[in-house]
mmCIF file of C-alpha atoms in Angstrom:
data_model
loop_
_atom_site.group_PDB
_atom_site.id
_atom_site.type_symbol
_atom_site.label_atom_id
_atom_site.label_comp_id
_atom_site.label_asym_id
_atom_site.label_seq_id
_atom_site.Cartn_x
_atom_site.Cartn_y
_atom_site.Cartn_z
ATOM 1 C CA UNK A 30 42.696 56.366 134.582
ATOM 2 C CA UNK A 31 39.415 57.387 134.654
ATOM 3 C CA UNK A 32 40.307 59.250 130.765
ATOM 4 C CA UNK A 33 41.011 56.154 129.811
ATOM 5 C CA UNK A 34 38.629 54.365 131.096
ATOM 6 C CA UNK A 35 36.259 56.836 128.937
ATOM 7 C CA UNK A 36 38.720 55.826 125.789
ATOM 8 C CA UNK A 37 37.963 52.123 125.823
ATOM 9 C CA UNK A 38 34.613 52.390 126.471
ATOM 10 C CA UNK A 39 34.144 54.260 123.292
ATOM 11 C CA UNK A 40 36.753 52.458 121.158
ATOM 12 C CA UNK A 41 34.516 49.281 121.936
ATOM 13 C CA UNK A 42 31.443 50.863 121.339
ATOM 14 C CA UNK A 43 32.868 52.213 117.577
ATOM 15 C CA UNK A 44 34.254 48.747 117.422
ATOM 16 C CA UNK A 45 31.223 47.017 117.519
ATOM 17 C CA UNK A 46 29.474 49.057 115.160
ATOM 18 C CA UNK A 47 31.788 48.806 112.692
ATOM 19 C CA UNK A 48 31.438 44.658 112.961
ATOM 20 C CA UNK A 49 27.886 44.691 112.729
ATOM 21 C CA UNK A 50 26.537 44.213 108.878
ATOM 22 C CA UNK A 51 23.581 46.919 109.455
ATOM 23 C CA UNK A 52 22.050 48.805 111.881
ATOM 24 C CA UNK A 53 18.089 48.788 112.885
ATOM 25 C CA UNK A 54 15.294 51.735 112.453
ATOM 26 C CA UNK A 55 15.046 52.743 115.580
ATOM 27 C CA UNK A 56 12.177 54.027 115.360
ATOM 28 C CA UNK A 57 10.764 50.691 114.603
ATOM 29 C CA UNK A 58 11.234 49.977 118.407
ATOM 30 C CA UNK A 59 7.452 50.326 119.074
ATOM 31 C CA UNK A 60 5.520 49.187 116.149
ATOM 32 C CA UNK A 61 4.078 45.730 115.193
ATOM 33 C CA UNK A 62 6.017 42.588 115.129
ATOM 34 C CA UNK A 63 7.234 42.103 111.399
ATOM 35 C CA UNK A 64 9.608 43.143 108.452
ATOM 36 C CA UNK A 65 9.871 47.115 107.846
ATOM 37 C CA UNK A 66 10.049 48.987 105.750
ATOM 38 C CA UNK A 67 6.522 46.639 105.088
ATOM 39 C CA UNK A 68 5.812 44.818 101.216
ATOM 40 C CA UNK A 69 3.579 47.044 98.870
ATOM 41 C CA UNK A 70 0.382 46.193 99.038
ATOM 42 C CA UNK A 71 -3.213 48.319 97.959
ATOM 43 C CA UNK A 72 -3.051 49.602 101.478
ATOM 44 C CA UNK A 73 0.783 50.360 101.888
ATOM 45 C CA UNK A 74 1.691 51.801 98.147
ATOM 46 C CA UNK A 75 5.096 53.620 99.271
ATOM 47 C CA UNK A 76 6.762 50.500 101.108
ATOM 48 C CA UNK A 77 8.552 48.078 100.198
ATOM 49 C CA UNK A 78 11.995 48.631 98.929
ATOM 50 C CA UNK A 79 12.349 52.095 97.806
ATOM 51 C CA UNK A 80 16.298 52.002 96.351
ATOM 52 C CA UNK A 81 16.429 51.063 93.095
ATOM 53 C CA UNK A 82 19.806 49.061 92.163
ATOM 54 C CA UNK A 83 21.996 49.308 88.652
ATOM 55 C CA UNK A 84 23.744 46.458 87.117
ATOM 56 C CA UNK A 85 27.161 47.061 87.552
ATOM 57 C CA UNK A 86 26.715 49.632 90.583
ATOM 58 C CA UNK A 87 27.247 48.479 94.492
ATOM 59 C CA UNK A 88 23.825 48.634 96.166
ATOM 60 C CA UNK A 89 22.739 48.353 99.993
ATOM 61 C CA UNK A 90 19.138 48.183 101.149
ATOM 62 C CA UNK A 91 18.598 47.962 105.151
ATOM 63 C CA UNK A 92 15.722 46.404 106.469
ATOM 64 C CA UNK A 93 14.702 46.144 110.116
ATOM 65 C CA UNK A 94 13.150 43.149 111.774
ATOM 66 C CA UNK A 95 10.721 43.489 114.990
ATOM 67 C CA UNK A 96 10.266 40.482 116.928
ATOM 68 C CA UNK A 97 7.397 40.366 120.065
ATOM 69 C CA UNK A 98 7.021 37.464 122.244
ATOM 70 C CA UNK A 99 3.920 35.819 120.552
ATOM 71 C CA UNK A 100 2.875 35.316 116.909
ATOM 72 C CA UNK A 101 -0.241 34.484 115.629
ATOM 73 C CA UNK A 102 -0.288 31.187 113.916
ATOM 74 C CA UNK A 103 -2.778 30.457 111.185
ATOM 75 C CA UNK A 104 -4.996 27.834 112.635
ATOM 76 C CA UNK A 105 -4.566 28.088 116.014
ATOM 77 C CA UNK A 106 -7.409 30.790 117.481
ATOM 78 C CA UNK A 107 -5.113 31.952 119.991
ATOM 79 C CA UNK A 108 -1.480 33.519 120.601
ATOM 80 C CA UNK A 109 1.510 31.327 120.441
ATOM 81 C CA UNK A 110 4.246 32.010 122.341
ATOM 82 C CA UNK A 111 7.631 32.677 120.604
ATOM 83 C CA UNK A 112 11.170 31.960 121.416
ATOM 84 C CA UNK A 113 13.023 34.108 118.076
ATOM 85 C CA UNK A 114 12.554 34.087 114.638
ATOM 86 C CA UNK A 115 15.606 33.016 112.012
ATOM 87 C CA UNK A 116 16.126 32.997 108.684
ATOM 88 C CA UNK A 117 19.244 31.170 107.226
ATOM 89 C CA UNK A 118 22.400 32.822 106.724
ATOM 90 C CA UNK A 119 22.464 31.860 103.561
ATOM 91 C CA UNK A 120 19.752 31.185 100.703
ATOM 92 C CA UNK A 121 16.683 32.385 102.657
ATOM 93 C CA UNK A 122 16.122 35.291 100.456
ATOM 94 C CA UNK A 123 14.905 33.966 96.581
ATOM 95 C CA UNK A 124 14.618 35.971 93.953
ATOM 96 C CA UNK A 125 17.680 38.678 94.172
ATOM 97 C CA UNK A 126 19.396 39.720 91.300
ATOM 98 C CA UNK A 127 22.787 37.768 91.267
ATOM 99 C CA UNK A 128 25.296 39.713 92.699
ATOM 100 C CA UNK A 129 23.271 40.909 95.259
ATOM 101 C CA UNK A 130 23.317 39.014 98.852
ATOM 102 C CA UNK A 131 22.420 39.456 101.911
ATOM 103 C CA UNK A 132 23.570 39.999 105.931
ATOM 104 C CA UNK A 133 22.519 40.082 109.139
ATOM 105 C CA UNK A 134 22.579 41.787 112.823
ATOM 106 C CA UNK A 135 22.745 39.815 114.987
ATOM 107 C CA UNK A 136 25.419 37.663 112.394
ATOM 108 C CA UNK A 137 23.919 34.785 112.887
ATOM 109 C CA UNK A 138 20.242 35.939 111.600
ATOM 110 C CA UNK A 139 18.534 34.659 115.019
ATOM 111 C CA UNK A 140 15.960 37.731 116.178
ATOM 112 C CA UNK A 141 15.756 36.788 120.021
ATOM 113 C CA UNK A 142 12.007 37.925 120.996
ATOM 114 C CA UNK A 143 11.207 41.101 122.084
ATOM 115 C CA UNK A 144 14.230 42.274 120.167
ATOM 116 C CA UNK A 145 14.495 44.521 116.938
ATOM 117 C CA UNK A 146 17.252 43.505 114.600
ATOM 118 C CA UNK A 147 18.268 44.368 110.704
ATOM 119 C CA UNK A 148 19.322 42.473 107.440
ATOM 120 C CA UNK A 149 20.770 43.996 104.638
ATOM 121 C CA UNK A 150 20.030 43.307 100.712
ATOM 122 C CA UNK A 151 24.210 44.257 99.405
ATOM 123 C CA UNK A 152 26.395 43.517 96.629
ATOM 124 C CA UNK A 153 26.631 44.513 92.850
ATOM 125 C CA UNK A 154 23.993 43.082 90.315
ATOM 126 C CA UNK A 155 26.206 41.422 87.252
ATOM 127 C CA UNK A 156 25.279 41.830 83.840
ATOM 128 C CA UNK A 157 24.137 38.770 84.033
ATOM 129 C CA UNK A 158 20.896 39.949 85.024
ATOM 130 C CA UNK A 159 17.955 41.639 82.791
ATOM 131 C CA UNK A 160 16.700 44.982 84.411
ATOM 132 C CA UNK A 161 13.229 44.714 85.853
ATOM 133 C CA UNK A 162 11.279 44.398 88.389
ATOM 134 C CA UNK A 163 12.306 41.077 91.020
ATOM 135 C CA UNK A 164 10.348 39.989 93.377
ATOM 136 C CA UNK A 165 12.713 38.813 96.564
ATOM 137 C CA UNK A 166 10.850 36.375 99.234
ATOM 138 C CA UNK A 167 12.697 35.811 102.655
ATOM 139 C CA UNK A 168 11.768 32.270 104.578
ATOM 140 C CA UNK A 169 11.418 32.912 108.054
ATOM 141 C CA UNK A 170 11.417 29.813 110.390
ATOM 142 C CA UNK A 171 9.511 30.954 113.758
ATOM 143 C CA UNK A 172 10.346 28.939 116.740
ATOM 144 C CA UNK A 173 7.988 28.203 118.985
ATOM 145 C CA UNK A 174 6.054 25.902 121.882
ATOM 146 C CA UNK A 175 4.450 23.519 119.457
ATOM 147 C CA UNK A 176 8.224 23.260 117.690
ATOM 148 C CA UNK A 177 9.287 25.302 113.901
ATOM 149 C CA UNK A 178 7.306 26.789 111.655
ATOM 150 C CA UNK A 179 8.583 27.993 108.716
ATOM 151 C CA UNK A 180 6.804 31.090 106.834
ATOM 152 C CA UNK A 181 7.494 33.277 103.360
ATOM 153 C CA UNK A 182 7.203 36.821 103.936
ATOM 154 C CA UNK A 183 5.852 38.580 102.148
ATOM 155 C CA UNK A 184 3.697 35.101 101.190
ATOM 156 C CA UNK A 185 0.233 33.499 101.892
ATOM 157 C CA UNK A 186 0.217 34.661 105.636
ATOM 158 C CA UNK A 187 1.939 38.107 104.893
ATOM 159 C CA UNK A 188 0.437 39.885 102.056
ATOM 160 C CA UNK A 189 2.067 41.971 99.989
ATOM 161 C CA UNK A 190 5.422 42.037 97.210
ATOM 162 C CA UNK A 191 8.705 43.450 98.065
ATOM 163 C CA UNK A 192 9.810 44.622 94.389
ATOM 164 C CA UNK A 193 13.164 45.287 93.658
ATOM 165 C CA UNK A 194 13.527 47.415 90.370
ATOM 166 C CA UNK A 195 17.009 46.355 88.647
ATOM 167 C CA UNK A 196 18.082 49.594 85.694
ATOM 168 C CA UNK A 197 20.539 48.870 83.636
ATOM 169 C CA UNK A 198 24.379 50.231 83.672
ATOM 170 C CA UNK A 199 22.870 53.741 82.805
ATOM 171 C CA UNK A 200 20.525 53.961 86.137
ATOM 172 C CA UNK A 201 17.558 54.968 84.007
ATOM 173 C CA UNK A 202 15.990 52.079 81.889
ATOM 174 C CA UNK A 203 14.436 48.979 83.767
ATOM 175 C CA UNK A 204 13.327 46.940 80.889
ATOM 176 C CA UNK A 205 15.884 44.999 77.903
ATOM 177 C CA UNK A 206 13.080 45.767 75.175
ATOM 178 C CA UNK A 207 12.491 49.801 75.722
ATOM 179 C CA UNK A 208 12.478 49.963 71.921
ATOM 180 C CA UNK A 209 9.816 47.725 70.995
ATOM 181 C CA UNK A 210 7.862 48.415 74.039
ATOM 182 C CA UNK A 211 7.816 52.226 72.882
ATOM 183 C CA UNK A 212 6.543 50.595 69.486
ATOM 184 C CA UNK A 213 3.897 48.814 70.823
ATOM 185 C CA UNK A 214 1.896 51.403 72.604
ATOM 186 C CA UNK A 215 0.837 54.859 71.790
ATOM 187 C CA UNK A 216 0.329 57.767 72.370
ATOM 188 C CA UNK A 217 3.723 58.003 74.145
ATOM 189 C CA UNK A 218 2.090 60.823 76.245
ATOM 190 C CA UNK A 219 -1.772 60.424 76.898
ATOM 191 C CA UNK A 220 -4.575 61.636 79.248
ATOM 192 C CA UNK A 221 -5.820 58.038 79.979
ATOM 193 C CA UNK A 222 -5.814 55.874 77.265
ATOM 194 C CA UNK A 223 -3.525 53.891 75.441
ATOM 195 C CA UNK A 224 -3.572 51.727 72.265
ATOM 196 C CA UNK A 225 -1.722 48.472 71.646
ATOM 197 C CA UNK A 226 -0.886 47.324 67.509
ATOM 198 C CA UNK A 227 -1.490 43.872 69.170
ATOM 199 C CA UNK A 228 -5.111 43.246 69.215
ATOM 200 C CA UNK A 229 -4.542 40.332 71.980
ATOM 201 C CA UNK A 230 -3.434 42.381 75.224
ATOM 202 C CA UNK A 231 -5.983 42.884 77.407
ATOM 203 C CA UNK A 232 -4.772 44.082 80.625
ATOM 204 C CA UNK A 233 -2.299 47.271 81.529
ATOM 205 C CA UNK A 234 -0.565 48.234 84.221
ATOM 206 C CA UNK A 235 2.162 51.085 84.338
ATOM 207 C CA UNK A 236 4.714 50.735 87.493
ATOM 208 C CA UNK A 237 6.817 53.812 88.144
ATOM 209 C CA UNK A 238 10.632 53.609 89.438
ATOM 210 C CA UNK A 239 10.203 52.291 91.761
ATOM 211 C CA UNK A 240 8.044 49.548 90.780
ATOM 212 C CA UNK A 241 4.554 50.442 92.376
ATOM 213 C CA UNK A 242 1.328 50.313 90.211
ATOM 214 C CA UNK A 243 0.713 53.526 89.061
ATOM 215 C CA UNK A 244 -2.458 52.691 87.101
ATOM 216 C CA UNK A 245 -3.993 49.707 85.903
ATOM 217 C CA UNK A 246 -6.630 49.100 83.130
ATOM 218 C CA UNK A 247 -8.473 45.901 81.744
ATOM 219 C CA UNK A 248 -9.381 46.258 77.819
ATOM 220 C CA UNK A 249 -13.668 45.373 77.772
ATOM 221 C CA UNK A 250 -14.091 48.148 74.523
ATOM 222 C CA UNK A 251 -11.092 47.169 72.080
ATOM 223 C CA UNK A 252 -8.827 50.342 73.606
ATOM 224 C CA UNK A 253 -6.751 49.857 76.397
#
């Protein structure tokens, strides 16, 4: 009995994992309330989401959501008290590449507070898209004493972009125009500057894979 006992506990345990859409970061258990891995920002140049995706090629991104038992509301000077964050289950997340949805643990993408729960970006981008970077925003809809409030992250209150870079079938290009963008500027290797055969760009700014700013110039001498 007591074997058995041990059998079902486990069986229910495996069971319930395999129902859930994604798992949380555990170690995400102690930090600040918000969205991890956090947007890119000046500050945070490695976040954000650091799996590229391929058109045509199934693609999962997990992130983990942290929810405390107060937020801090912009205009109100002191703690509010929360009752969960949400997000819809579906269309809260703007600017995916089609193909690519999204999911939720718990399923119904309520974040009790003082809990730490997960979504996850899935699907396969179509060829419908154009590789590049995209820029998804999630709407959050805190609920609260003074009734909903309903926030973008990353957005006005929450700094920051979560960039998404979209290759192509290959996995290595993420732009439809490689060959006149290799045109346009030269040298193709160069110790710091670059020209342009258009006379009218002024600004520069060279993202890796990943999409993070690598280096950015503004043209004040007629040479980028």
């Amino acid at each position: 009995m007591k074997q058995l006992y041990c059998f079902l506990s486990l069986f229910l345990i495996f069971a319930n994992s395999y129902g859930q859409a994604c798992l949380p970061d555990s170690t995400i258990r102690d930090s600040a309330v918000g969205v991890y891995p956090k947007p890119v920002t000046p500050a945070n140049p490695n976040g954000g989401i650091t799996t590229p995706a391929c058109i045509n090629k199934p693609f999962s991104f997990n992130l983990t959501v942290k929810i405390s038992d107060t937020v801090s509301v912009p205009g109100v000077p002191f703690p509010v008290n929360l009752n969960c964050a949400k997000i819809a289950t579906t269309g809260a997340i703007k600017g995916l590449p089609e193909g690519i949805s999204y999911a939720c643990n718990p399923p119904d993408c309520t974040f009790p507070k003082n809990s730490i729960g997960c979504l996850i970006l899935q699907g396969t981008p179509t060829a419908a898209n154009a590789p590049g970077i995209y820029k998804p925003v999630i709407t959050i809809t805190l609920s609260t004493l003074f009734g909903n409030i309903e926030l973008a992250y990353p957005g006005e209150f929450f700094p920051g972009e979560y960039l998404l870079t979209l290759l192509d079938e290959t996995c290595a290009v993420s732009t439809e125009n490689y060959g006149r963008e290799s045109d346009t500027w030269y040298p193709t290797i160069s110790k710091g500057w670059v020209y342009a055969k258009n006379p009218e760009i002024r600004d520069l700014a060279v993202y890796d894979a990943m999409g993070r700013v690598w280096m950015s110039r503004v043209n004040t001498t007629g040479g980028l």
